[in-house]
Coordinates of N, CA and C in Angstrom, one line a residue:
M31 N -72.1 17.5 65.5 CA -70.6 17.7 65.6 C -69.9 17.9 64.3
K32 N -70.6 18.3 63.3 CA -70.0 18.5 62.0 C -69.1 19.7 62.1
R33 N -68.1 19.7 61.3 CA -67.1 20.8 61.2 C -66.3 21.0 62.5
G34 N -66.4 19.9 63.4 CA -65.7 20.0 64.6 C -66.1 21.0 65.6
I35 N -67.3 21.5 65.6 CA -67.9 22.5 66.5 C -68.8 21.7 67.4
H36 N -68.5 21.8 68.7 CA -69.3 21.0 69.7 C -70.6 21.7 69.9
P37 N -71.8 21.0 70.1 CA -73.0 21.6 70.4 C -73.0 22.7 71.6
D38 N -72.2 22.4 72.5 CA -72.2 23.4 73.7 C -71.7 24.7 73.3
I39 N -70.7 24.8 72.3 CA -70.2 26.0 71.9 C -71.2 26.8 71.1
I40 N -72.1 26.0 70.3 CA -73.1 26.6 69.6 C -74.1 27.3 70.4
E41 N -74.4 26.6 71.5 CA -75.4 27.1 72.4 C -74.9 28.3 73.1
D42 N -73.6 28.3 73.5 CA -73.0 29.6 74.1 C -73.0 30.7 73.3
T43 N -72.8 30.5 71.9 CA -72.8 31.5 70.8 C -74.2 32.1 70.8
L44 N -75.3 31.3 70.8 CA -76.6 31.8 70.6 C -77.1 32.6 71.9
K45 N -76.5 32.2 73.1 CA -76.9 32.9 74.4 C -76.0 34.0 74.7
N46 N -74.8 33.9 74.4 CA -73.9 35.1 74.8 C -73.2 35.8 73.7
G47 N -73.5 35.5 72.5 CA -72.8 36.1 71.3 C -73.4 37.4 71.0
R48 N -72.6 38.2 70.1 CA -73.0 39.4 69.5 C -73.9 39.2 68.5
V49 N -74.9 40.0 68.3 CA -76.0 39.9 67.3 C -75.8 40.9 66.3
E50 N -75.7 40.5 65.0 CA -75.6 41.4 63.8 C -76.8 41.2 63.0
H51 N -77.6 42.2 62.8 CA -78.8 42.1 61.9 C -78.4 42.5 60.5
Y52 N -79.0 41.9 59.5 CA -78.9 42.3 58.2 C -80.0 41.9 57.4
G53 N -80.3 42.7 56.4 CA -81.6 42.4 55.6 C -82.8 42.6 56.4
K54 N -83.9 42.0 56.1 CA -85.2 42.1 56.7 C -85.3 41.1 57.9
H55 N -84.9 39.9 57.8 CA -84.9 39.0 58.9 C -83.7 38.4 59.3
G56 N -82.6 38.6 58.5 CA -81.3 37.9 58.6 C -80.7 38.3 59.9
V57 N -79.9 37.4 60.5 CA -79.2 37.6 61.7 C -77.9 36.7 61.8
K58 N -76.9 37.3 62.5 CA -75.6 36.5 62.7 C -75.4 36.7 64.1
F59 N -75.1 35.4 64.8 CA -74.6 35.5 66.1 C -73.2 35.2 66.1
V60 N -72.3 35.9 66.8 CA -70.9 35.9 66.7 C -70.3 35.8 68.1
L61 N -69.6 34.8 68.4 CA -68.9 34.7 69.6 C -67.4 34.6 69.4
S62 N -66.6 35.5 70.0 CA -65.2 35.4 69.8 C -64.5 34.9 71.1
S63 N -63.8 33.9 71.1 CA -63.1 33.3 72.2 C -61.8 32.8 71.7
R64 N -61.4 31.7 72.0 CA -60.2 31.1 71.3 C -60.5 30.9 69.8
R65 N -61.7 30.4 69.5 CA -62.1 30.3 68.2 C -63.4 31.2 67.9
T66 N -63.5 31.8 66.8 CA -64.6 32.7 66.5 C -65.7 31.8 65.8
I67 N -66.9 31.7 66.4 CA -68.0 30.9 65.9 C -69.0 31.9 65.4
V68 N -69.5 31.6 64.1 CA -70.5 32.4 63.5 C -71.7 31.6 63.2
C69 N -72.9 31.9 63.7 CA -74.2 31.2 63.4 C -75.0 32.2 62.5
V70 N -75.4 31.8 61.3 CA -76.1 32.6 60.5 C -77.5 32.0 60.3
G71 N -78.5 32.9 60.4 CA -79.9 32.5 60.3 C -80.9 33.6 60.1
Q72 N -82.1 33.3 60.5 CA -83.1 34.4 60.5 C -84.0 34.3 61.7
I73 N -84.7 35.4 62.1 CA -85.7 35.5 63.1 C -87.0 35.9 62.5
I74 N -87.9 35.0 62.6 CA -89.3 35.4 62.1 C -90.3 35.1 63.3
G75 N -90.9 36.2 63.7 CA -91.8 36.1 64.9 C -90.9 35.7 66.2
M76 N -91.3 34.6 66.7 CA -90.6 34.2 68.0 C -89.7 32.9 67.6
K77 N -89.4 32.7 66.3 CA -88.7 31.5 65.9 C -87.3 31.9 65.3
I78 N -86.3 31.3 65.8 CA -85.0 31.4 65.2 C -84.6 30.2 64.4
T79 N -84.2 30.5 63.2 CA -83.8 29.4 62.3 C -82.3 29.6 61.9
I80 N -81.5 28.6 62.3 CA -80.1 28.7 62.0 C -79.9 28.0 60.7
F81 N -79.1 28.6 59.6 CA -78.9 28.0 58.3 C -77.5 27.4 58.3
T82 N -76.6 28.0 58.9 CA -75.1 27.6 58.8 C -74.4 28.0 60.0
I83 N -73.5 27.1 60.3 CA -72.6 27.4 61.6 C -71.2 27.3 61.0
E84 N -70.3 28.2 61.2 CA -68.9 28.2 60.6 C -68.0 28.7 61.7
E85 N -66.8 28.4 61.4 CA -65.7 29.1 62.3 C -65.0 30.1 61.5
G86 N -65.0 31.3 62.1 CA -64.5 32.4 61.4 C -62.9 32.7 61.8
N87 N -62.4 33.8 61.4 CA -61.0 34.1 61.7 C -60.8 34.8 63.0

């Protein structure tokens, strides 16, 4: 619950959000609703690692 972002919103972002690839393994999951949630991480093989979760504009 850090940064005031509920875990259910993070899960919705990963399931229903827009995926933006950058670099070799980098990925951003972006979900725009009342608040824009951005999850930044990487995909290697079958594993997704999320580094940071932030609230965008």
